[in-house]
Short mmCIF file of C-alpha atoms and ligand atoms in Angstrom, two decimals:
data_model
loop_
_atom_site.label_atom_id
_atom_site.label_comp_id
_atom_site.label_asym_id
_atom_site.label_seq_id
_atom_site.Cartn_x
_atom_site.Cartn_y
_atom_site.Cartn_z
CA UNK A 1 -24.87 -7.98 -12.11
CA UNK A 2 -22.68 -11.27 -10.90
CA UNK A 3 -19.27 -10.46 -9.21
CA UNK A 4 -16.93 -9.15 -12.30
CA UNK A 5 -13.53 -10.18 -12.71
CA UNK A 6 -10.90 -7.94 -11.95
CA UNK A 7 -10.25 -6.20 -15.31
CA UNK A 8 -13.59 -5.30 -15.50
CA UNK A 9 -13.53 -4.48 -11.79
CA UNK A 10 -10.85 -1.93 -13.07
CA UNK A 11 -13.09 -0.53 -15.94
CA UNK A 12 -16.37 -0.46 -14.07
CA UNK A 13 -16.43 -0.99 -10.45
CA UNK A 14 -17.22 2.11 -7.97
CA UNK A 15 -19.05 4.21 -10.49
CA UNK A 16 -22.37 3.53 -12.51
CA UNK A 17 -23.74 6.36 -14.60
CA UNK A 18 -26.96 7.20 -14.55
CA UNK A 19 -29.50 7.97 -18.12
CA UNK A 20 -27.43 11.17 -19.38
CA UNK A 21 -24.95 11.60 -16.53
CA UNK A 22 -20.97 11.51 -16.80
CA UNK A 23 -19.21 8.21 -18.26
CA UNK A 24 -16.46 9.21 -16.54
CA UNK A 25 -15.92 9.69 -12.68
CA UNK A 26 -17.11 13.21 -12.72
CA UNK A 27 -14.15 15.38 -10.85
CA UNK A 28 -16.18 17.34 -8.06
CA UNK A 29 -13.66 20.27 -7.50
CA UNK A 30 -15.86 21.63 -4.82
CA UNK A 31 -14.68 22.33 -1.28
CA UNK A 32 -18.44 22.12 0.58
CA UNK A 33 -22.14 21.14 -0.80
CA UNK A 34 -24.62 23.16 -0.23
CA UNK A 35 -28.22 22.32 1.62
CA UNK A 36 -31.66 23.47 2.13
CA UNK A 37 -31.68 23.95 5.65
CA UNK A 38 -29.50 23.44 8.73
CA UNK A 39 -31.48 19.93 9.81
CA UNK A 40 -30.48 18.71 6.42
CA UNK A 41 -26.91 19.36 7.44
CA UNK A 42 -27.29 18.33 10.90
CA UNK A 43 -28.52 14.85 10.57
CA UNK A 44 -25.13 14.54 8.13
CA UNK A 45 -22.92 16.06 10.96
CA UNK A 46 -24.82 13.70 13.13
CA UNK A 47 -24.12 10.77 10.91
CA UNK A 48 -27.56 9.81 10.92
CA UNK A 49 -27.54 10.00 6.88
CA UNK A 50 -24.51 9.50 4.70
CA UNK A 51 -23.99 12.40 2.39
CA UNK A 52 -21.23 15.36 1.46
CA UNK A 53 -20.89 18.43 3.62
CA UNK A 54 -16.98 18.98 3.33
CA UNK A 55 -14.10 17.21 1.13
CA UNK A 56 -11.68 17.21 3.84
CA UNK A 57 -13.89 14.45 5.35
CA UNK A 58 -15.77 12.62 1.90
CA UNK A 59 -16.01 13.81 -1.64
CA UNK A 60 -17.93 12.26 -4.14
CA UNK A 61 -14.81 11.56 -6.67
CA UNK A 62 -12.70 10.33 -3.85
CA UNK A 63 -15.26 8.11 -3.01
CA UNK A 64 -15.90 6.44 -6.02
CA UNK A 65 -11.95 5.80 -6.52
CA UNK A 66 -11.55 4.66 -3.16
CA UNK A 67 -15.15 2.24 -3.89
CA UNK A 68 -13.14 0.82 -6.95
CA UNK A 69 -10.07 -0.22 -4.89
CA UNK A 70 -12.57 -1.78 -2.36
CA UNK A 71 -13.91 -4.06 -5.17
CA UNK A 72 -10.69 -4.82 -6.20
CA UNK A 73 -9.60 -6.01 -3.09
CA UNK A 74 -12.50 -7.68 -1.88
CA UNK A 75 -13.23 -5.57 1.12
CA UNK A 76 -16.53 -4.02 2.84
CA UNK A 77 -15.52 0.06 2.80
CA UNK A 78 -12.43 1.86 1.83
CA UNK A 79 -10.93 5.70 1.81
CA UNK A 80 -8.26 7.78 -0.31
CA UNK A 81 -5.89 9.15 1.97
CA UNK A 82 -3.29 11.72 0.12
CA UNK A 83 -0.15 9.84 0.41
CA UNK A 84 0.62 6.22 1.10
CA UNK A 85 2.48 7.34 4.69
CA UNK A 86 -1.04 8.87 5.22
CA UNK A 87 -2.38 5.38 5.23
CA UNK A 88 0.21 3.53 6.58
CA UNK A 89 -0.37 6.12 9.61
CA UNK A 90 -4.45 6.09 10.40
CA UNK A 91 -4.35 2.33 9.32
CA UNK A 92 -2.25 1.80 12.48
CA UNK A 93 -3.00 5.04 14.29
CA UNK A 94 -6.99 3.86 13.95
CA UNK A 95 -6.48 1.22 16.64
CA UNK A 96 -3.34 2.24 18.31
CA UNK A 97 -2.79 5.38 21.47
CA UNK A 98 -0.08 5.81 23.28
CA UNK A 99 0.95 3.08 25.51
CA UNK A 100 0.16 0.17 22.86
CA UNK A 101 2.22 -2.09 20.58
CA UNK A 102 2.42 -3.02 17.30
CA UNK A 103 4.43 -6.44 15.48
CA UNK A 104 6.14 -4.97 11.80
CA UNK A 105 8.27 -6.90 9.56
CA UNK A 106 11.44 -5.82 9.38
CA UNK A 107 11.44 -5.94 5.57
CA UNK A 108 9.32 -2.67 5.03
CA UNK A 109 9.36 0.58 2.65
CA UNK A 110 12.00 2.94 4.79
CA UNK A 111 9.11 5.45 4.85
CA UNK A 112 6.98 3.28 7.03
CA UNK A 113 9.83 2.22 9.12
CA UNK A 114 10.79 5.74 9.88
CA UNK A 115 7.24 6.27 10.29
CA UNK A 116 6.76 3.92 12.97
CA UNK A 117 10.42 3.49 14.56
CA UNK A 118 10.82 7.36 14.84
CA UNK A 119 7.74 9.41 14.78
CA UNK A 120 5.00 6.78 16.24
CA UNK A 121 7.31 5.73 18.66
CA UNK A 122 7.52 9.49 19.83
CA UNK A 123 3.90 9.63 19.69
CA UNK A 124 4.53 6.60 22.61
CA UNK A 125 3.26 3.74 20.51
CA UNK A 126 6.11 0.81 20.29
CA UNK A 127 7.00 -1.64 17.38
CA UNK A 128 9.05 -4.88 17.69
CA UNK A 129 10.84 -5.55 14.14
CA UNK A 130 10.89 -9.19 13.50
CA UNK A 131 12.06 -10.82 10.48
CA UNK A 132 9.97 -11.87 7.68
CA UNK A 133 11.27 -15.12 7.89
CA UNK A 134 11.78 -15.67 11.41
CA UNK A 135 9.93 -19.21 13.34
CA UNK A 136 7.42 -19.10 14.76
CA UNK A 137 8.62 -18.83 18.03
CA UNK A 138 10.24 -16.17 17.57
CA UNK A 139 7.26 -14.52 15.91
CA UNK A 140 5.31 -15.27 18.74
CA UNK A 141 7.54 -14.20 21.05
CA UNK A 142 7.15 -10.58 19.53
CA UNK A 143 3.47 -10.07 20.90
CA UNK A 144 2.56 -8.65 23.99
CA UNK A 145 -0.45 -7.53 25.92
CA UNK A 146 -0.75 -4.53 24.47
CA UNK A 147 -0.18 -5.24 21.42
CA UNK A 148 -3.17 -3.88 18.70
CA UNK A 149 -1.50 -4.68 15.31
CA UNK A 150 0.49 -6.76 12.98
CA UNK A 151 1.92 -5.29 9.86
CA UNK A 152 3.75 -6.35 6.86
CA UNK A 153 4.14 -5.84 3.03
CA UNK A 154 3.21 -8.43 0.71
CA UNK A 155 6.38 -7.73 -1.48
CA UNK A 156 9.04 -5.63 0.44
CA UNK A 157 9.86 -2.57 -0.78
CA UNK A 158 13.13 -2.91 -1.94
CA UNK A 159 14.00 -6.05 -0.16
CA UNK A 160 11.59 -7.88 -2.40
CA UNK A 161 10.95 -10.32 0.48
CA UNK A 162 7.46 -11.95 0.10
CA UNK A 163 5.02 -11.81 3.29
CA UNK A 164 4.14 -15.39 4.63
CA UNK A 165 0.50 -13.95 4.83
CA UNK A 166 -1.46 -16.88 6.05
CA UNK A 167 1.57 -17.52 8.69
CA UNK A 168 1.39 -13.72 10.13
CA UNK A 169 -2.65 -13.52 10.07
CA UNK A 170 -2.58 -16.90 12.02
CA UNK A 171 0.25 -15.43 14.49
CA UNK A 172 -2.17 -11.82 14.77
CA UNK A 173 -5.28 -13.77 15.21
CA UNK A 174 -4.19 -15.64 17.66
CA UNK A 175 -3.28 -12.86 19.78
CA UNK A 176 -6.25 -11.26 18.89
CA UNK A 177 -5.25 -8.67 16.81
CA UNK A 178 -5.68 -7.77 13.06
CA UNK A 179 -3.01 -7.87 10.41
CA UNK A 180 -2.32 -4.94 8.16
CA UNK A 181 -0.96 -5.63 4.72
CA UNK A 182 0.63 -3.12 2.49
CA UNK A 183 0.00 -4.13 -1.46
CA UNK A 184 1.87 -1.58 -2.66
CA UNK A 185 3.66 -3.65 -4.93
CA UNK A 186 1.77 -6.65 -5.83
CA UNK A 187 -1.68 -4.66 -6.45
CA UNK A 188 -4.62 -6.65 -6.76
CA UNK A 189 -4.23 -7.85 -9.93
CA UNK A 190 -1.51 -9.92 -8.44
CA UNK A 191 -2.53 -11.04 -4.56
CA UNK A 192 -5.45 -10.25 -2.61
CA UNK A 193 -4.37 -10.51 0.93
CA UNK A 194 -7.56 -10.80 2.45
CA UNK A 195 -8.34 -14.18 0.72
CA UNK A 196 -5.32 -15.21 2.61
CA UNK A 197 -6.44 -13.87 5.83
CA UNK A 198 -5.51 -10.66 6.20
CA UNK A 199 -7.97 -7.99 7.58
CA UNK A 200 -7.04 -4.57 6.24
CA UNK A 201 -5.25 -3.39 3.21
CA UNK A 202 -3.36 -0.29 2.52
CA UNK A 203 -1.54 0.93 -0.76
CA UNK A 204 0.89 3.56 -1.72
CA UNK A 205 -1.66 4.72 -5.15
CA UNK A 206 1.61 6.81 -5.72
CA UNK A 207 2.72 3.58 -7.60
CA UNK A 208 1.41 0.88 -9.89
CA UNK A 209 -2.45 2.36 -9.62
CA UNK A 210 -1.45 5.63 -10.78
CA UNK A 211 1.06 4.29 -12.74
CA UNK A 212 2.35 7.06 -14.66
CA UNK A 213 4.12 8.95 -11.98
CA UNK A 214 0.78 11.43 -11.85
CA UNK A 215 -0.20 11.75 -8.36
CA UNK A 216 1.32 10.68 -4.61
CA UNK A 217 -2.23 8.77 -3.16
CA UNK A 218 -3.25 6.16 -0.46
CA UNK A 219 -5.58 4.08 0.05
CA UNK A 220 -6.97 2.10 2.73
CA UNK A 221 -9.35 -1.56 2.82
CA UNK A 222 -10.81 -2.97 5.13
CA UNK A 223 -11.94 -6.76 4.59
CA UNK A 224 -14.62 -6.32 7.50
CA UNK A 225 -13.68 -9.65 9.16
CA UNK A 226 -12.10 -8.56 11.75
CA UNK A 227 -14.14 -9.20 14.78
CA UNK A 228 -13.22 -6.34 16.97
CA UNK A 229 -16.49 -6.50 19.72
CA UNK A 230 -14.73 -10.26 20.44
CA UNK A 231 -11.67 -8.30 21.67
CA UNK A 232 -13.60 -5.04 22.36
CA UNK A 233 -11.12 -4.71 25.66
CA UNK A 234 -8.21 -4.45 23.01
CA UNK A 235 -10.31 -1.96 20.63
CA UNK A 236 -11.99 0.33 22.83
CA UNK A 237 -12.09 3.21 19.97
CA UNK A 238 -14.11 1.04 18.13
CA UNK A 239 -16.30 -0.87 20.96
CA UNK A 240 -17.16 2.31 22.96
CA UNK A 241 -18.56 5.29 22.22
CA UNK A 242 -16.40 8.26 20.39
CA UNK A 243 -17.27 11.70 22.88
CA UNK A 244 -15.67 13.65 20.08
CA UNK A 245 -18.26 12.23 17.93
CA UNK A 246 -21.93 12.82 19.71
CA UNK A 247 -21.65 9.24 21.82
CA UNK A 248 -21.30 7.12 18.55
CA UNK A 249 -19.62 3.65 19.36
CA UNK A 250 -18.48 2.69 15.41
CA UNK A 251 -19.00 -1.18 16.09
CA UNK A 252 -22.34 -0.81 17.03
CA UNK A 253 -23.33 2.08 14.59
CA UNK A 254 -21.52 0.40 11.41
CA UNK A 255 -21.10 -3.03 12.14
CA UNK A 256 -17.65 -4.84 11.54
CA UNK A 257 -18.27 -3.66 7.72
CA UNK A 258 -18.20 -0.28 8.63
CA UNK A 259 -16.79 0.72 11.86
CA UNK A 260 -12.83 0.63 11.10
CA UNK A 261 -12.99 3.04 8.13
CA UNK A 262 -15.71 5.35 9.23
CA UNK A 263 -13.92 5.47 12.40
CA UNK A 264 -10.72 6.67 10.36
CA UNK A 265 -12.71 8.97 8.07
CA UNK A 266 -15.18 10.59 10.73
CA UNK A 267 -11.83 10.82 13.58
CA UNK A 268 -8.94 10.62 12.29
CA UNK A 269 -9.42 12.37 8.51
CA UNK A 270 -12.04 15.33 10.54
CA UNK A 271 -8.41 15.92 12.76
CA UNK A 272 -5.19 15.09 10.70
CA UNK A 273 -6.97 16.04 7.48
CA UNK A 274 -4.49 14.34 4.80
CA UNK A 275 -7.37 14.03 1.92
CA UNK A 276 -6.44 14.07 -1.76
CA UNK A 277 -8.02 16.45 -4.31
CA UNK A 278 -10.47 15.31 -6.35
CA UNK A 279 -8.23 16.06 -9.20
CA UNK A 280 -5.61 13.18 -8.16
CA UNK A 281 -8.42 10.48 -7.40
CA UNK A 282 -9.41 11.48 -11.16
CA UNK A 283 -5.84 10.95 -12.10
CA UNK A 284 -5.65 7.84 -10.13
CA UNK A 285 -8.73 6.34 -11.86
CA UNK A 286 -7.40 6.99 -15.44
CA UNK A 287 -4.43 4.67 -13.67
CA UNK A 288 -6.76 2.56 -12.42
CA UNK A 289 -8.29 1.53 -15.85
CA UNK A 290 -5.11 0.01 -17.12
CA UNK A 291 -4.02 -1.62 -14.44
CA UNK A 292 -4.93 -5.35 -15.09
CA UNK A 293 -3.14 -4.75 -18.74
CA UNK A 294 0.07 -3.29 -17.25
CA UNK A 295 0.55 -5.58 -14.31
CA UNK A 296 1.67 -8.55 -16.34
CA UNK A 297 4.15 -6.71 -18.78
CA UNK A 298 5.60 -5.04 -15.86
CA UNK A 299 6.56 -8.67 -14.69
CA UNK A 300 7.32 -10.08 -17.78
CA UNK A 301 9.99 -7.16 -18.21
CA UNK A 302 11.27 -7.71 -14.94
CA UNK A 303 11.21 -11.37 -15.31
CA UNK A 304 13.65 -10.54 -18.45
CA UNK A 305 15.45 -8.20 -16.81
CA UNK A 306 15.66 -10.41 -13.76
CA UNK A 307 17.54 -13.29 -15.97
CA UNK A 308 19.16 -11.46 -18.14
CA UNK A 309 20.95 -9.98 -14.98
CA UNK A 310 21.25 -13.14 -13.42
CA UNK A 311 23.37 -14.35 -16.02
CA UNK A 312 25.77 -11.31 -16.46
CA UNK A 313 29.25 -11.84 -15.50
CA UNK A 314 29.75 -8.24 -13.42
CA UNK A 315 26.42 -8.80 -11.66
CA UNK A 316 27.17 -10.30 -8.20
CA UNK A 317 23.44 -11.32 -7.26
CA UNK A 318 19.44 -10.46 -8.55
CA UNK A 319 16.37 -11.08 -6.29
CA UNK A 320 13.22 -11.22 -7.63
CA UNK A 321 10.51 -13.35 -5.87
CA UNK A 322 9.71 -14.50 -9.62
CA UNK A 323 13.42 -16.03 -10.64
CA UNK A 324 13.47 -19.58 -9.95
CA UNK A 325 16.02 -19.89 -7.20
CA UNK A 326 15.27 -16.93 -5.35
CA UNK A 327 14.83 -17.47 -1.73
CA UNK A 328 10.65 -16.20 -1.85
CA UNK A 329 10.37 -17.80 -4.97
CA UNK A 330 8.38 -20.89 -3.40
CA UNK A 331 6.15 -18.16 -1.49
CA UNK A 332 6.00 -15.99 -4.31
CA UNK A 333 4.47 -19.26 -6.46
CA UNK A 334 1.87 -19.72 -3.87
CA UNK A 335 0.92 -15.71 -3.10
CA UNK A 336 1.81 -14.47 -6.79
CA UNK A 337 1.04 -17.09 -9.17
CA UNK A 338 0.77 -15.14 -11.87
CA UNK A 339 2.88 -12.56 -11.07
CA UNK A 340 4.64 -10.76 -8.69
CA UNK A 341 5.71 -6.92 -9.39
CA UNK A 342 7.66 -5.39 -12.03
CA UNK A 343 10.51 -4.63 -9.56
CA UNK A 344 14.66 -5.94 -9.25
CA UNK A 345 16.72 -5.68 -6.95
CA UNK A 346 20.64 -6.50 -7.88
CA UNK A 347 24.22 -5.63 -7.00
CA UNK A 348 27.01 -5.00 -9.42
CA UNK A 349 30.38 -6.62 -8.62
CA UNK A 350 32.55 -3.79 -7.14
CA UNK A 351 30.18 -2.73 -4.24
CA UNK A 352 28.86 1.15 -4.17
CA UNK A 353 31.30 2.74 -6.25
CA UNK A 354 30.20 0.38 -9.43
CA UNK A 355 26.98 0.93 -8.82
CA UNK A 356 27.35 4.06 -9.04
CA UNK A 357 28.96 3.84 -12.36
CA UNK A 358 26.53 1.64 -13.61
CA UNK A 359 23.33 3.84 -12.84
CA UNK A 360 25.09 6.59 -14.40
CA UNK A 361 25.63 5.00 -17.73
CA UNK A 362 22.20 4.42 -18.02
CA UNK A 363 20.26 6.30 -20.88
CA UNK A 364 16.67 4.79 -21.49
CA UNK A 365 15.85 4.10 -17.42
CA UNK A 366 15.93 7.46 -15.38
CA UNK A 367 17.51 7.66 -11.82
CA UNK A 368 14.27 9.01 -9.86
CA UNK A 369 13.10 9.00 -6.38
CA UNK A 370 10.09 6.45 -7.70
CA UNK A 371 9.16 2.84 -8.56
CA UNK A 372 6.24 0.78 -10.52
CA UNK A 373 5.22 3.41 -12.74
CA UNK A 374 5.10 3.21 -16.73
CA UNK A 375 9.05 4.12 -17.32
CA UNK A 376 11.95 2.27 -16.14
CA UNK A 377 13.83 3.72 -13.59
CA UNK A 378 16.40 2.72 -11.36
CA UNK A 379 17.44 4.11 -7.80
CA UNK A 380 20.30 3.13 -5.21
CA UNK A 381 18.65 2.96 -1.76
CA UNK A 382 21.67 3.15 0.40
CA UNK A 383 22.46 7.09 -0.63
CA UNK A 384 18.65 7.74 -0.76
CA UNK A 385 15.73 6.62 0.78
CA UNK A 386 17.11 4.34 2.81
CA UNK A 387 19.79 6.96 4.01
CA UNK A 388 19.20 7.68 7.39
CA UNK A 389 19.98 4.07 8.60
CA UNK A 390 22.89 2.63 9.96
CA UNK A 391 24.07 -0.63 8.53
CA UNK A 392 22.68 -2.53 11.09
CA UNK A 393 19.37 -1.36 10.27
CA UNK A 394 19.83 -1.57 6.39
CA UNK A 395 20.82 -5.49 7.10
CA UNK A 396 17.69 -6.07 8.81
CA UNK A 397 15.46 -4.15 6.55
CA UNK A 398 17.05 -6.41 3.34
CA UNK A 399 19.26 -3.90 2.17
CA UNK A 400 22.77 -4.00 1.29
CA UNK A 401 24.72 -1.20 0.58
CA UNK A 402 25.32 -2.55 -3.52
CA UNK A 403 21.82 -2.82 -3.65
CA UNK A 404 20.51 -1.11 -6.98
CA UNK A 405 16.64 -1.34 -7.31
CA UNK A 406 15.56 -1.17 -10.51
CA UNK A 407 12.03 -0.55 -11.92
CA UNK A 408 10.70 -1.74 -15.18
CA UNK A 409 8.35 0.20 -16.97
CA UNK A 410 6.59 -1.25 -19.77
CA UNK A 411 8.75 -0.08 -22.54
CA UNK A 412 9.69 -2.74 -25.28
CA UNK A 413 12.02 -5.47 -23.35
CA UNK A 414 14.88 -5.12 -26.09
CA UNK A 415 15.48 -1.53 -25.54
CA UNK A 416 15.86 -2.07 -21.61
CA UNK A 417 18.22 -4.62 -22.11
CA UNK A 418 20.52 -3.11 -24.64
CA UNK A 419 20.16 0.01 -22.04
CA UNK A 420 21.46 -2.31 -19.30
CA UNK A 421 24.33 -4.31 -20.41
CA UNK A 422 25.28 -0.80 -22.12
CA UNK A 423 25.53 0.81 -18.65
CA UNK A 424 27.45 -2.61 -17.52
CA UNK A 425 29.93 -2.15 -20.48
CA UNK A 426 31.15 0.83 -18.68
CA UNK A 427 31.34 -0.53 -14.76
C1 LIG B 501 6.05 4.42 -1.73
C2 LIG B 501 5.57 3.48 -0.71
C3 LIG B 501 4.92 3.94 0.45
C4 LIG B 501 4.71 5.40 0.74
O1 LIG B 501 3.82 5.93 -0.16
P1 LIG B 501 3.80 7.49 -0.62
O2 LIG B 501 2.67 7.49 -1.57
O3 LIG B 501 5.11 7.80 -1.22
O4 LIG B 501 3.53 8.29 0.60
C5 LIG B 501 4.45 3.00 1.34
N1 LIG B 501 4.63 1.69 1.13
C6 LIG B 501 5.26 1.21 0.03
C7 LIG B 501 5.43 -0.26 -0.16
C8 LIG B 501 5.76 2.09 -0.92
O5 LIG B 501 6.39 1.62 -2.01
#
């Protein structure tokens, strides 16, 4: 069949029936599969032959979920991990020990900078925050010899900042080093990061995929570009042989298609263990199947939502990469042409205190922990997720203490609206 587009891709892609079996991903609720004698198993074990001996490191349903959002992306091999901080982690942790360095954006999900700035750094692996718009010298100027990584998100979580892709893969492959985009937010239907160079992908499935607040997921991509035997000093999990894994060096076993993600499946999921059930991937697919039809209302509502804000007398500012006029508008045009994610960010005049007032005056949109699912909902990141960080650290990661980030669902437009400048009556 010729390459499918990417709403068929969301139908079809990662599972084919065969004469009389399941149309839909069958769920395989099974913890081990069973063989005929111990060889059988052994030359699995051994991984001589691909095949299922325990979920915690492949299942069949995860697998064909996790072959879908390969396709989708463009990549060579993929895996489900059970949360999005579960791939945020191996995607870095895959190529990174103790002793190494990785560049981040500043203008991250506060999970993934706590992630990295707290726990990985206690795990002795460093990150240097820089700016997503910084120059290039300063970018640069971020790398050091041991660094193994650049990371960024394609549309900041809440900052909303849009990820110079082709500038940061240029900066990482110059220093020899891959760069790891999460596309949380955008989703493929919107941006495909590795057409613009980057070399793995990671998503937070908790969000857009699923869609309908079903089931926290991960997933990781990888493009299979990235030439790690041509910096095999840099990538020496990779390039030389795995002890804890009878001898097998991934490069040379799996080729640059293969090696990243079979090293993080056959190491890293076999030890940390953070696999979904085969339930949630089925959830996840159902999500899956919709996506390319919810993408573009979600952005249409926000685009709405977005200018209707914009021109409200007690709103002080909106930023949405999508709003003419907004400082990643010009990047968001060039990465997000037809779209960028159905997520606002805004303050209300009168600082934390109307915001407060405002959110709570809302009837239609919910106040929950959540974005990019099916219902609108709204959430002030200051008092929540963002919490634990000092000013300082909420200015560099794009968020001001006003900031309300709010969520469209794909509810009819009129009803958000009236549920808006209702709340805004009241602030
Ligand atoms: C939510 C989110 C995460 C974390 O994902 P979980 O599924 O909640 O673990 C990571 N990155 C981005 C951009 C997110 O929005």
């Amino acid at each position: 069949m010729s390459q499918q587009r990417p709403g068929t891709q969301c139908l079809h892609a990662g599972y084919r029936p065969g004469n009389g079996e399941p149309r839909n991903i069958p769920i395989i609720q099974s913890t081990t599969f069973r063989y005929e004698t111990s060889e059988a198993m052994g030359r699995l074990f051994d991984l001589e032959e691909s095949g299922y001996f325990y979920t915690r490191l492949q299942n069949p349903t995860n697998d064909h979920v996790a072959a879908k959002i390969c396709a989708l992306e463009g990549g060579s091999a993929a895996m489900l991990t059970s949360s999005g901080q579960a791939a945020s982690f191996y995607s870095v942790f895959n190529i990174c020990s103790c002793g190494d360095h990785v560049v981040s954006s500043s203008a991250i999900y506060g999970g993934t900078y706590n992630l990295f700035a707290v726990t990985m750094k206690r795990m002795g692996i460093d990150f240097t925050f820089v700016s997503p718009d910084c120059t290039e010298e300063e970018l640069s100027a971020a790398f050091r010899p041991n660094t193994k990584a650049v990371f960024g998100e394609t549309i900041a979580n809440p900052a909303l900042a849009v990820l110079d892709i082709e500038r940061f893969a240029r900066a990482a492959h110059a220093h020899g080093v891959p760069l790891i985009v999460d596309n949380t937010f955008a989703t493929p239907i919107n941006c495909r990061p590795f057409a613009w160079g980057a070399d793995i992908v990671i998503h937070s499935t908790t969000k857009y995929m699923d869609g309908h607040a079903n089931a926290v997921g991960g997933a990781i991509v990888d493009s299979g570009k990235f030439d790690w035997t041509a910096h095999a000093d840099k990538f020496p999990g990779l390039t030389t042989p795995d002890e804890s894994y009878h001898g097998i060096t991934y490069t040379e076993k799996f080729g640059l298609e293969g090696a990243y993600i079979t090293k993080a499946t056959a190491q890293l999921m076999r030890d940390l263990g953070s696999i979904p059930s085969p339930q949630n991937a089925y959830y996840l697919n159902i999500g899956l199947e919709t996506l390319h039809l919810r993408m573009p209302r979600h952005c249409q509502n926000a685009l709405a939502a977005a200018q209707f804000l914009q021109n409200h007398p007690k709103v002080a500012w909106v930023r949405y990469p999508g709003l003419p006029g907004d400082p990643c508008h010009a990047l968001a045009e060039k990465y997000l042409p037809h779209g960028s994610c159905g997520v606002v960010s805004f303050g209300v005049k009168g600082g934390r205190k109307a915001a407060e007032t405002f959110m709570a005056g809302l009837e239609l949109a919910s106040i929950a922990t959540h974005v990019a699912d099916a219902k609108t909902c709204v959430l002030h990141p200051a008092s929540s997720t963002h919490r634990q960080m000092n000013d300082a650290e909420l200015a560099a990661a794009g968020v001001s203490p006003d900031l309300i980030r709010l969520s469209l669902g794909i509810e009819d437009i009129e009803d958000i609206l009236s549920d808006l400048e209702t709340a805004l009556e009241r602030v």
